[in-house]
GROMACS .gro file of C-alpha atoms in nm:
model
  207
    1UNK     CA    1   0.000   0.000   0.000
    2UNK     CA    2   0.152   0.340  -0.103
    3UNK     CA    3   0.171   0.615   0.154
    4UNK     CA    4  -0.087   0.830  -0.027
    5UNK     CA    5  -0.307   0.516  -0.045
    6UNK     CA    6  -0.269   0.426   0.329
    7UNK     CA    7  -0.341   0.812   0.443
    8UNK     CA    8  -0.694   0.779   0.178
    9UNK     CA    9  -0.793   0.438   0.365
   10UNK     CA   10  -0.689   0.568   0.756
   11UNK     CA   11  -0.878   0.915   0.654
   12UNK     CA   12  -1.225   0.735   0.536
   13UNK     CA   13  -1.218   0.476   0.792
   14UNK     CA   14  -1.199   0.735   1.098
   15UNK     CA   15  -1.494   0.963   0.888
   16UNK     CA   16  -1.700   0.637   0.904
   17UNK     CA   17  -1.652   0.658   1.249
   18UNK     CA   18  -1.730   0.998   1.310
   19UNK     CA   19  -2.153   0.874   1.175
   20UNK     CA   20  -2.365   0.753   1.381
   21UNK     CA   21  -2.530   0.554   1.096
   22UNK     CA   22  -2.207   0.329   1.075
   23UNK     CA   23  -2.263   0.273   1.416
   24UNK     CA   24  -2.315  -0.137   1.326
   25UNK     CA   25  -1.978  -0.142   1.087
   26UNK     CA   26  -1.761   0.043   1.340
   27UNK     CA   27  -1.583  -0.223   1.475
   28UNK     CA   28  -1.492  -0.353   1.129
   29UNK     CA   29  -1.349  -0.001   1.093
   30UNK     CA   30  -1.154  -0.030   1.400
   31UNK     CA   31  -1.009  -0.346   1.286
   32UNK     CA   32  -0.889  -0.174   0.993
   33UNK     CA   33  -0.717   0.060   1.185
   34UNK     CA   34  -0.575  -0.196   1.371
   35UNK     CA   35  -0.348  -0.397   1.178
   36UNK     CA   36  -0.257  -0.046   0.955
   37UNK     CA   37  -0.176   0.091   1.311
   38UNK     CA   38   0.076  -0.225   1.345
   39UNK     CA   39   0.278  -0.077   1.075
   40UNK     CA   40   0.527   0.174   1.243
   41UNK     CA   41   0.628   0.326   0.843
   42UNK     CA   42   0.463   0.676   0.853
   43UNK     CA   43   0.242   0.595   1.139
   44UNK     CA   44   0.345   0.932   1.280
   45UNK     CA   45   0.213   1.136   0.988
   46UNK     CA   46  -0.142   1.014   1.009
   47UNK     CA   47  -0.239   1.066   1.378
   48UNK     CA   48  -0.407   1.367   1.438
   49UNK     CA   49  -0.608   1.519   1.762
   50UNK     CA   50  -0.956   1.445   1.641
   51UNK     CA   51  -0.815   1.075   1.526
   52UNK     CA   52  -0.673   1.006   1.928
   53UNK     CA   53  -1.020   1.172   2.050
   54UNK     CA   54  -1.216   0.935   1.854
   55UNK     CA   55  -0.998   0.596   1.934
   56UNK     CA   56  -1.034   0.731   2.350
   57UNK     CA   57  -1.416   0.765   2.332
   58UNK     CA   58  -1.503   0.429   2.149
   59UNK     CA   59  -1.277   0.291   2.366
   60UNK     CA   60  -1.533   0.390   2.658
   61UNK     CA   61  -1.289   0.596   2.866
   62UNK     CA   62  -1.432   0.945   2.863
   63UNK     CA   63  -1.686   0.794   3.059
   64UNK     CA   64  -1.440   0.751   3.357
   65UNK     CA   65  -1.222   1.061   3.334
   66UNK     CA   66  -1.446   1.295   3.604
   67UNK     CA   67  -1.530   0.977   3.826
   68UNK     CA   68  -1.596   1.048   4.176
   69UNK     CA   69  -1.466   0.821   4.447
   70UNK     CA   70  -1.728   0.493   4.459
   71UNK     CA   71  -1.956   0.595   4.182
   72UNK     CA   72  -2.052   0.492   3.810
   73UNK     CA   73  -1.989   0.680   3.510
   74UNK     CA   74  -2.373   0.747   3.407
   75UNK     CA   75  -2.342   0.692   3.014
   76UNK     CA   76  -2.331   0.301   2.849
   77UNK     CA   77  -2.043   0.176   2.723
   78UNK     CA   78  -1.985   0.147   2.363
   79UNK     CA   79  -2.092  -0.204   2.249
   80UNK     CA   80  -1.792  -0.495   2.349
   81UNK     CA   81  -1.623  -0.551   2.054
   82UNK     CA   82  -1.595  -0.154   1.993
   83UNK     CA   83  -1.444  -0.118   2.341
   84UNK     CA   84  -1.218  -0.366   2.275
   85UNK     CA   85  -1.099  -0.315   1.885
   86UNK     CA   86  -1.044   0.092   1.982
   87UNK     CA   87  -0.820  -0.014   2.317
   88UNK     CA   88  -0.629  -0.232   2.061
   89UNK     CA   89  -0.579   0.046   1.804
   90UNK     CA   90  -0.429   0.307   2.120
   91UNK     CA   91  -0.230  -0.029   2.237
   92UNK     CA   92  -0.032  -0.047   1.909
   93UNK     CA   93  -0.064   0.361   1.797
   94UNK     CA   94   0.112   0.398   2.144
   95UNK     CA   95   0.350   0.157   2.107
   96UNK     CA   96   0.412   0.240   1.728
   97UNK     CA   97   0.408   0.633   1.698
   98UNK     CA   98   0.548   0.906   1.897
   99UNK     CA   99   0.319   1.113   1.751
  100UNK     CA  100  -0.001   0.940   1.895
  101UNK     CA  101   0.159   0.908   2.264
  102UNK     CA  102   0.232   1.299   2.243
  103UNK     CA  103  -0.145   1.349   2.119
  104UNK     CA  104  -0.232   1.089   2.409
  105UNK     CA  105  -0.062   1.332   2.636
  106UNK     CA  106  -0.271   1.603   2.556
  107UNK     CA  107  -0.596   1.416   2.696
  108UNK     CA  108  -0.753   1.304   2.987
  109UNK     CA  109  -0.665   0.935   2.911
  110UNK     CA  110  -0.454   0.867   3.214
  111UNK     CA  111  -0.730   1.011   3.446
  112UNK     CA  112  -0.969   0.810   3.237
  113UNK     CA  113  -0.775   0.473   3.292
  114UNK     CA  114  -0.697   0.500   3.661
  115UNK     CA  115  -1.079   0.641   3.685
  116UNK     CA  116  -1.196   0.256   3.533
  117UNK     CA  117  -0.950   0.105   3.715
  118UNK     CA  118  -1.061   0.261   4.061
  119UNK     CA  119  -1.438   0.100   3.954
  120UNK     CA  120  -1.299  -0.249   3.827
  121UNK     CA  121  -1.557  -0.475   3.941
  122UNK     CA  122  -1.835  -0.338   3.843
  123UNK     CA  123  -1.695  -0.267   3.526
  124UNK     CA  124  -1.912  -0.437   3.203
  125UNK     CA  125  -1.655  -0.740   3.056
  126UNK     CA  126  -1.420  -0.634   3.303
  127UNK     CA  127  -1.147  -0.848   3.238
  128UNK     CA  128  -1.106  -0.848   2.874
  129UNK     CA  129  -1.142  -0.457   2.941
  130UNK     CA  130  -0.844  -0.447   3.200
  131UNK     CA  131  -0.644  -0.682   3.013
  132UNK     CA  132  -0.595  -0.362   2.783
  133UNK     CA  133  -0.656  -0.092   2.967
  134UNK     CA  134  -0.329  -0.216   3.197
  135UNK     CA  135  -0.140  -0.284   2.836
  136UNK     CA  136  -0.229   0.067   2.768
  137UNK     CA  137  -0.105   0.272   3.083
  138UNK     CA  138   0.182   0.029   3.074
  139UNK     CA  139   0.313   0.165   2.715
  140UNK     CA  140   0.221   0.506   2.808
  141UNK     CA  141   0.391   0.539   3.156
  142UNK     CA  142   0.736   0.358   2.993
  143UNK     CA  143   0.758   0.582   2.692
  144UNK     CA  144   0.598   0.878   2.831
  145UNK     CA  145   0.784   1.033   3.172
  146UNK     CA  146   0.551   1.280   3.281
  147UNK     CA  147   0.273   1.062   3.210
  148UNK     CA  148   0.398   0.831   3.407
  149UNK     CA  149   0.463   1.082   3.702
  150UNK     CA  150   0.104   1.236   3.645
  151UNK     CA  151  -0.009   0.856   3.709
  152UNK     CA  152   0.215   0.747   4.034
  153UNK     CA  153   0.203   1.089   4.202
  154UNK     CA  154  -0.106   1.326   4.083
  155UNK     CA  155  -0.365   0.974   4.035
  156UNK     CA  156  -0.222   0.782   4.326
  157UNK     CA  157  -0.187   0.501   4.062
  158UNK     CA  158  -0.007   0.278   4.275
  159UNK     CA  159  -0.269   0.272   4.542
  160UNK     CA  160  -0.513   0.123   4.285
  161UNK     CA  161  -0.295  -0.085   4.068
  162UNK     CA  162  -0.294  -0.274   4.409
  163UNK     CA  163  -0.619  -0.255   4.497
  164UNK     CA  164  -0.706  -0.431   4.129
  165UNK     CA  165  -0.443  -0.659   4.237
  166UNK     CA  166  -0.617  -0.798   4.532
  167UNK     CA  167  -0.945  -0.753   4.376
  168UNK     CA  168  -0.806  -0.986   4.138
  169UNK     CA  169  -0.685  -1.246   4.386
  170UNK     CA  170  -1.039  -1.213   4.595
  171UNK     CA  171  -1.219  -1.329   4.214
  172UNK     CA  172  -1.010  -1.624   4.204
  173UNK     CA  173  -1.146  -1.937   4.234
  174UNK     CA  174  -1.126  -2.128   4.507
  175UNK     CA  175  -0.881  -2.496   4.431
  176UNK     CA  176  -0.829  -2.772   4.669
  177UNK     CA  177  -0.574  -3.044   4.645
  178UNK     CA  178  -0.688  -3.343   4.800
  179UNK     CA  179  -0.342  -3.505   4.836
  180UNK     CA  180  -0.242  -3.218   5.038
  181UNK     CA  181  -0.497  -3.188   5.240
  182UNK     CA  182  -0.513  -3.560   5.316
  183UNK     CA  183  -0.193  -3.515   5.452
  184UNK     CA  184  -0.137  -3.169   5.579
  185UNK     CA  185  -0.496  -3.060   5.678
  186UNK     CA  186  -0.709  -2.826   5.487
  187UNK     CA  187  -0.536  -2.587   5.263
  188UNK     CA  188  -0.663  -2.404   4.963
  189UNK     CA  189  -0.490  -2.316   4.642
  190UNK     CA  190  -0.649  -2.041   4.358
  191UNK     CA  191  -0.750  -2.048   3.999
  192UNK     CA  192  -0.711  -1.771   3.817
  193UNK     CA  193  -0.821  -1.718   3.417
  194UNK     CA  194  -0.579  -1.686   3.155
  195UNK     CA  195  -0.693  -1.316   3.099
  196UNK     CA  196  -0.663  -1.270   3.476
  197UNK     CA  197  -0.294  -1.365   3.492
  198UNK     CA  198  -0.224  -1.174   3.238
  199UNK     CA  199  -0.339  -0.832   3.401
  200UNK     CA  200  -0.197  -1.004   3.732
  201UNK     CA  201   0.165  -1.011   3.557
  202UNK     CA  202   0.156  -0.674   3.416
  203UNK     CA  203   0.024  -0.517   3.739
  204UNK     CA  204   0.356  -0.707   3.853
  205UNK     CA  205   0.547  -0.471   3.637
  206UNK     CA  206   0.479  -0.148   3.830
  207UNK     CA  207   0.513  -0.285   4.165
   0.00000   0.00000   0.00000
């Protein structure tokens, strides 16, 4: 795909978008923008403001960013699988481009993603959600210094990476080895989901 080409397809995809009417083919547009977002080769030169603005609110974070201590954003989420396919396009634009993590800087999305993560729980498809919502504040907060300061010191980050942590472990299920406890009594071991270890190890990585 030419450069020219790429910039037509990236330009009408994030149009499509911007209509409610597409609503139904959006996450076919996200996927799109997906795998061209994998492509680092002039990544930087299509990212613009509005482009960042629209990936952050299908990804459902806006939603999150004014959250008050114990309460529930009062808007829906976007459907699942637009969640998801928009938190994959920022997971790879922020990993790929400089220019989309300096347009990521400019928003509210680490307030947004400590804001969800402070709610967890009783967040809809929680884990599939956290699984990149914690890939995303990862590659921010290692490429981006004072977005990762703004996160440990301004959002007390910390304080609720480790609450989600022990969340976490609380959700796990519940194992008992019966050779063990025939022998040593009555202890309990935990199961935890694929996607759960997953956020579990990269929680890991800012402790």
């Amino acid at each position: 795909m030419t450069k020219n080409t790429k910039l037509l397809v990236w330009t009408a995809l994030f149009q499509l978008l911007q209509r409610k009417d597409f609503e139904p083919i959006h996450h076919l547009c996200l996927s799109a923008v997906r795998i061209l977002s994998r492509d680092k080769c002039d990544l930087d030169k299509l990212f613009c403001e509005k482009w960042i603005y629209t990936l952050v609110e299908k990804a459902g974070l806006y939603e999150y960013v004014e959250l008050e201590s114990g309460s529930l954003p009062l808007a829906d989420m976007p459907r699942k699988e637009i969640t998801l396919e928009a938190l994959k396009c920022l997971c790879n634009s922020a990993f790929n481009s400089e220019e989309a993590r300096n347009l990521c800087a400019n928003t509210s999305i680490a307030q947004a993603l400590i804001g969800r993560l402070r709610v967890y729980k009783d967040v809809p498809f929680k884990d599939e959600i956290m699984l990149y919502d914690m890939k995303l504040l990862f590659i921010l907060t290692a490429f981006r210094p004072d977005i990762k300061r703004k996160v440990y010191c301004e959002l007390h980050g910390m304080d609720y990476l480790i609450s989600c942590l022990n969340e976490l472990l609380k959700e796990a299920t519940p194992m008992t080895d019966d050779k063990f406890d025939s022998e040593k009594g009555d202890s309990k071991k935990v199961h935890c989901t694929f996607l759960q270890v997953y956020i579990l190890l990269i929680i890991l990585k800012y402790l």
